C-alpha cells in the first residue's frame, strides 16, 4: 500500500498511516511542493502501532469517542483525547494508540525542513497528547466544509488561506491562557466569559476557585461575587451544571459506562454523579439514556 513517496524517497506520513489502518483517508489535500499534507480519517476502531513518521504530525479530533488513549511507558495513558483536543506527534517517534469506538480526526503534516527556529524545534521534540485546541478544531472543520464543495478559483484560494492559518497555528503551539488576555482598564464581561469558556471547553478539569481567580487577576471572593452577579450561579454551580450537560451529551452520543462518565467528568463516585444528575434533570442517567435512545 505504500505507494506515495516523500521528497527524499521515503514514504510520507500519510502513506504510513494508511498502511497501518489498512485504509486511506476519506479526504486529502497536498501542497504542490509536497511540504504539507491535510487528511481526514474516519471509522477505524482498535489498537494500532504507528511506526515513526518522517515529518511531525498535528492531529485534531473532530468527533467520536472520548476514550482514545496513547501508550505511555508501560501502559495506556490515563489521559484521554476528546472532540476539540489536539495532539502533536514528533518526527521519528513510533507511537501506539487505543481507539475504543469510531473516531473522526484530521491530520496536518509539515515538512521537517520547515521547523527551523529553536522554539519550534523544541515544541516538536516530544509528544504532546490531547491538549485543548478549539481554534485548531474550528479551522479543521472549516477546511473540511470547503473541501466537500465544488472546486473553483475563489474556493481554492480560501482553502489555501485556511490551511496556511492552520499550519501557522500548529507551528505556534499551545498558548497559555494568561497570554490570551488583552489589557483592560476595569473588570469586564470578557473576563467572566474567559472563565466560562474555559469551563465549557474542559468541564472535567479541576477548575479550582483560586486558580480561576488567578487567571483573571482578582481574589476568589471577588470572583464569586461578580460571577454570580453575571450568571446567577456560583462558579462551583456553573462547573457542576456544565459537567452534567456534557454528561447528557455522552449518554446520548456514546455507549460509555455510567462509571466511566462519572470518573471522566470528575465526580467522586458514580452515586454522587447519579444524585447530581437526578437533581438537575429529574431522572437518573440510565433512564435519560433509555429515553434518548428510544426517542
Coordinates of C-alpha atoms in Angstrom, one line a residue:
X1 CA 0.0 0.0 0.0
X2 CA 3.0 2.3 0.4
X3 CA 3.0 3.9 -3.0
X4 CA 3.3 7.7 -2.2
X5 CA 6.8 8.8 -1.5
X6 CA 8.3 11.6 0.5
X7 CA 10.6 14.0 -1.4
X8 CA 13.8 12.3 -0.2
X9 CA 12.5 8.9 -1.4
X10 CA 11.0 7.7 1.9
X11 CA 7.3 7.1 2.4
X12 CA 5.5 10.2 3.7
X13 CA 3.5 10.0 6.9
X14 CA 0.0 9.7 5.4
X15 CA 1.1 6.6 3.4
X16 CA 2.4 5.1 6.6
X17 CA -0.8 5.9 8.5
X18 CA -2.9 4.4 5.6
X19 CA -0.7 1.3 5.7
X20 CA -1.2 0.9 9.5
X21 CA -5.0 1.5 9.3
X22 CA -5.4 -0.6 6.2
X23 CA -7.4 2.2 4.6
X24 CA -6.7 5.6 3.1
X25 CA -8.0 8.9 4.2
X26 CA -11.5 10.0 3.3
X27 CA -10.4 13.4 2.2
X28 CA -6.8 14.6 1.4
X29 CA -5.1 17.7 0.2
X30 CA -1.4 18.2 -0.5
X31 CA 0.6 21.3 -1.4
X32 CA 2.1 21.4 -4.9
X33 CA 5.6 21.1 -3.5
X34 CA 4.7 18.3 -1.1
X35 CA 5.7 20.3 2.0
X36 CA 2.4 19.8 3.8
X37 CA -0.5 17.3 3.7
X38 CA -4.0 17.6 5.2
X39 CA -6.1 14.4 5.6
X40 CA -9.3 13.3 7.2
X41 CA -9.5 9.8 8.8
X42 CA -12.8 8.2 9.9
X43 CA -14.4 4.9 11.1
X44 CA -11.5 3.0 12.5
X45 CA -11.6 1.0 15.8
X46 CA -8.9 -1.0 17.6
X47 CA -5.3 -0.7 18.8
X48 CA -2.6 0.5 16.4
X49 CA 1.2 0.7 16.5
X50 CA 2.2 3.6 14.2
X51 CA 5.8 3.5 13.0
X52 CA 8.0 6.6 13.2
X53 CA 6.9 9.2 10.7
X54 CA 9.4 11.3 8.6
X55 CA 7.6 14.6 9.4
X56 CA 5.9 15.9 12.6
X57 CA 2.1 15.4 12.7
X58 CA -0.6 17.6 14.1
X59 CA -3.8 15.7 14.9
X60 CA -7.2 17.2 15.8
X61 CA -10.1 15.1 17.0
X62 CA -13.3 16.3 15.5
X63 CA -15.8 13.7 16.8
X64 CA -16.1 10.2 18.2
X65 CA -15.3 8.5 21.5
X66 CA -13.7 10.3 24.4
X67 CA -11.9 7.1 25.3
X68 CA -8.9 7.5 23.0
X69 CA -5.5 6.7 24.6
X70 CA -1.9 6.5 23.7
X71 CA 0.8 4.2 25.1
X72 CA 2.8 5.8 27.9
X73 CA 5.9 4.0 29.0
X74 CA 4.3 0.8 30.4
X75 CA 0.6 1.1 29.8
X76 CA -2.2 3.1 28.2
X77 CA -2.3 6.7 29.2
X78 CA -4.7 7.9 32.0
X79 CA -5.3 11.0 29.9
X80 CA -7.8 10.5 27.0
X81 CA -8.5 12.5 23.9
X82 CA -11.8 14.1 23.1
X83 CA -13.5 16.2 20.4
X84 CA -11.7 19.5 20.2
X85 CA -8.4 18.1 21.5
X86 CA -5.2 18.2 19.5
X87 CA -2.0 16.0 19.6
X88 CA 1.5 16.7 18.3
X89 CA 3.4 13.6 17.2
X90 CA 7.2 14.3 16.7
X91 CA 9.0 13.0 13.6
X92 CA 11.0 9.8 14.0
X93 CA 8.9 8.7 17.0
X94 CA 6.8 5.5 16.9
X95 CA 3.5 5.6 18.8
X96 CA 0.7 3.3 19.9
X97 CA -3.0 4.1 20.0
X98 CA -6.1 2.6 21.5
X99 CA -9.3 3.7 19.8
X100 CA -12.4 2.5 21.7
X101 CA -15.1 3.4 19.2
X102 CA -15.3 5.1 15.8
X103 CA -13.1 8.1 15.5
X104 CA -13.1 11.2 13.3
X105 CA -9.7 13.1 13.1
X106 CA -7.8 15.3 10.7
X107 CA -4.0 15.3 10.4
X108 CA -1.7 18.0 9.1
X109 CA 1.9 17.1 8.5
X110 CA 4.5 19.7 7.8
X111 CA 7.9 19.0 6.2
X112 CA 10.5 18.7 8.9
X113 CA 12.8 21.1 7.0
X114 CA 10.3 23.9 7.8
X115 CA 10.9 23.6 11.5
X116 CA 14.0 25.9 11.7
X117 CA 13.6 28.1 14.8
X118 CA 14.7 26.8 18.3
X119 CA 11.2 27.3 19.8
X120 CA 9.5 25.3 17.0
X121 CA 12.1 22.6 17.2
X122 CA 11.6 22.3 20.9
X123 CA 7.9 22.1 20.5
X124 CA 8.1 19.2 18.1
X125 CA 10.8 17.3 20.0
X126 CA 8.3 15.5 22.2
X127 CA 4.8 14.0 22.2
X128 CA 2.0 16.4 23.3
X129 CA -1.1 14.4 23.7
X130 CA -4.7 15.6 23.9
X131 CA -4.4 19.3 24.8
X132 CA -7.4 21.5 24.4
X133 CA -7.4 23.3 21.0
X134 CA -10.8 24.7 20.0
X135 CA -9.2 27.0 17.4
X136 CA -7.4 24.2 15.7
X137 CA -10.7 22.2 15.6
X138 CA -12.6 25.1 14.2
X139 CA -10.1 25.7 11.4
X140 CA -10.0 22.0 10.6
X141 CA -13.8 21.8 10.4
X142 CA -14.0 24.9 8.1
X143 CA -11.4 23.4 5.8
X144 CA -13.3 20.2 5.6
X145 CA -16.6 22.1 4.9
X146 CA -14.9 23.8 1.9
X147 CA -13.3 20.6 0.6
X148 CA -16.8 19.0 0.3
X149 CA -17.9 21.8 -2.0
X150 CA -17.2 22.0 -5.8
X151 CA -13.8 23.4 -6.5
X152 CA -13.4 26.9 -8.1
X153 CA -10.9 29.7 -8.0
X154 CA -12.3 31.5 -5.0
X155 CA -12.9 28.4 -3.0
X156 CA -9.3 27.1 -3.7
X157 CA -7.8 30.5 -2.6
X158 CA -9.9 30.4 0.6
X159 CA -8.9 26.8 1.4
X160 CA -5.3 27.7 0.8
X161 CA -5.6 30.6 3.3
X162 CA -7.2 28.3 5.9
X163 CA -4.5 25.7 5.5
X164 CA -1.9 28.5 6.0
X165 CA -3.7 29.6 9.1
X166 CA -3.9 26.0 10.5
X167 CA -0.2 25.5 9.7
X168 CA 0.8 28.7 11.4
X169 CA -1.4 27.7 14.4
X170 CA 0.3 24.3 14.5
X171 CA 3.8 25.9 14.4
X172 CA 2.9 28.4 17.1
X173 CA 1.9 25.6 19.5
X174 CA -0.4 25.6 22.6
X175 CA -0.8 29.1 24.2
X176 CA -1.1 29.5 27.9
X177 CA -4.5 31.0 28.9
X178 CA -2.8 34.1 30.5
X179 CA -1.2 35.0 27.2
X180 CA -4.6 35.1 25.5
X181 CA -5.9 38.0 27.7
X182 CA -5.8 41.6 26.4
X183 CA -5.4 44.7 28.5
X184 CA -8.5 46.2 30.1
X185 CA -8.8 49.1 32.4
X186 CA -11.6 47.7 34.5
X187 CA -13.2 44.4 35.3
X188 CA -15.2 43.4 32.2
X189 CA -17.6 40.8 30.9
X190 CA -14.7 39.4 28.8
X191 CA -13.1 38.1 32.0
X192 CA -16.2 36.3 33.1
X193 CA -16.6 34.8 29.6
X194 CA -12.9 33.8 29.7
X195 CA -13.7 31.7 32.8
X196 CA -16.9 30.3 31.4
X197 CA -15.3 29.3 28.1
X198 CA -12.5 27.5 30.0
X199 CA -15.1 25.5 32.0
X200 CA -17.2 24.7 28.9
X201 CA -14.1 23.6 26.9
X202 CA -12.9 21.2 29.7
X203 CA -15.7 20.6 32.2
X204 CA -13.9 17.6 33.5
X205 CA -10.9 19.6 34.7
X206 CA -10.4 20.7 38.3
X207 CA -11.4 24.4 38.0
X208 CA -10.4 25.4 41.5
X209 CA -11.7 28.7 42.7
X210 CA -8.2 30.1 43.5
X211 CA -6.9 29.0 40.1
X212 CA -9.8 30.6 38.2
X213 CA -9.5 33.8 40.2
X214 CA -5.7 34.0 39.5
X215 CA -6.4 33.6 35.7
X216 CA -8.2 37.0 35.7
X217 CA -6.3 38.7 38.4
X218 CA -8.8 39.0 41.2
X219 CA -9.4 37.4 44.6
X220 CA -11.5 34.2 44.9
X221 CA -14.2 36.1 47.0
X222 CA -14.4 38.8 44.3
X223 CA -14.7 36.2 41.6
X224 CA -17.6 34.6 43.4
X225 CA -19.5 37.9 43.7
X226 CA -19.0 39.1 40.1
X227 CA -19.6 35.6 38.7
X228 CA -22.9 35.1 40.5
X229 CA -24.0 38.6 39.6
X230 CA -23.3 38.0 35.9
X231 CA -24.6 34.4 35.6
X232 CA -27.0 33.9 38.6
X233 CA -25.0 30.9 39.9
X234 CA -21.7 30.5 41.7
X235 CA -18.6 29.2 39.8
X236 CA -18.9 25.8 41.5
X237 CA -22.6 25.6 40.5
X238 CA -21.6 26.5 36.9
X239 CA -18.9 23.8 36.8
X240 CA -21.4 21.2 38.0
X241 CA -24.1 22.4 35.5
X242 CA -21.6 22.2 32.6
X243 CA -20.4 18.8 33.7
X244 CA -23.9 17.5 33.7
X245 CA -24.7 19.0 30.3
X246 CA -21.6 17.2 29.0
X247 CA -22.8 14.0 30.7
X248 CA -26.1 14.3 28.8
X249 CA -24.1 14.5 25.5
X250 CA -22.0 11.5 26.4
X251 CA -25.1 9.5 27.5
X252 CA -27.0 10.2 24.2
X253 CA -24.0 10.1 21.8
X254 CA -21.9 7.2 23.2
X255 CA -22.1 3.9 24.9
X256 CA -19.7 4.8 27.7
X257 CA -20.5 3.3 31.0
X258 CA -22.0 5.3 33.9
X259 CA -18.9 4.7 35.9
X260 CA -16.6 5.9 33.1
X261 CA -18.7 9.1 32.6
X262 CA -18.7 9.8 36.3
X263 CA -15.0 9.3 36.6
X264 CA -14.2 11.2 33.4
X265 CA -16.2 14.3 34.5
X266 CA -14.6 14.5 37.9
X267 CA -17.3 13.1 40.2
X268 CA -16.2 11.4 43.4
X269 CA -18.3 8.4 42.7
X270 CA -21.0 7.0 40.4
X271 CA -23.5 7.5 43.2
X272 CA -22.6 11.2 43.5
X273 CA -22.9 11.6 39.7
X274 CA -26.3 9.9 39.8
X275 CA -27.6 12.1 42.6
X276 CA -26.4 15.3 40.9
X277 CA -27.8 14.3 37.5
X278 CA -31.2 13.5 39.1
X279 CA -31.3 16.8 40.9
X280 CA -30.7 18.7 37.7
X281 CA -32.9 16.6 35.3
X282 CA -35.4 14.8 37.5
X283 CA -34.3 11.4 36.2
X284 CA -31.4 9.0 36.5
X285 CA -28.6 8.8 33.9
X286 CA -29.8 5.4 32.9
X287 CA -33.4 6.4 32.4
X288 CA -32.2 9.5 30.4
X289 CA -30.1 7.3 28.1
X290 CA -33.0 4.9 27.5
X291 CA -35.4 7.7 26.8
X292 CA -33.0 9.3 24.3
X293 CA -32.3 6.0 22.6
X294 CA -36.0 5.1 22.4
X295 CA -36.8 8.6 21.0

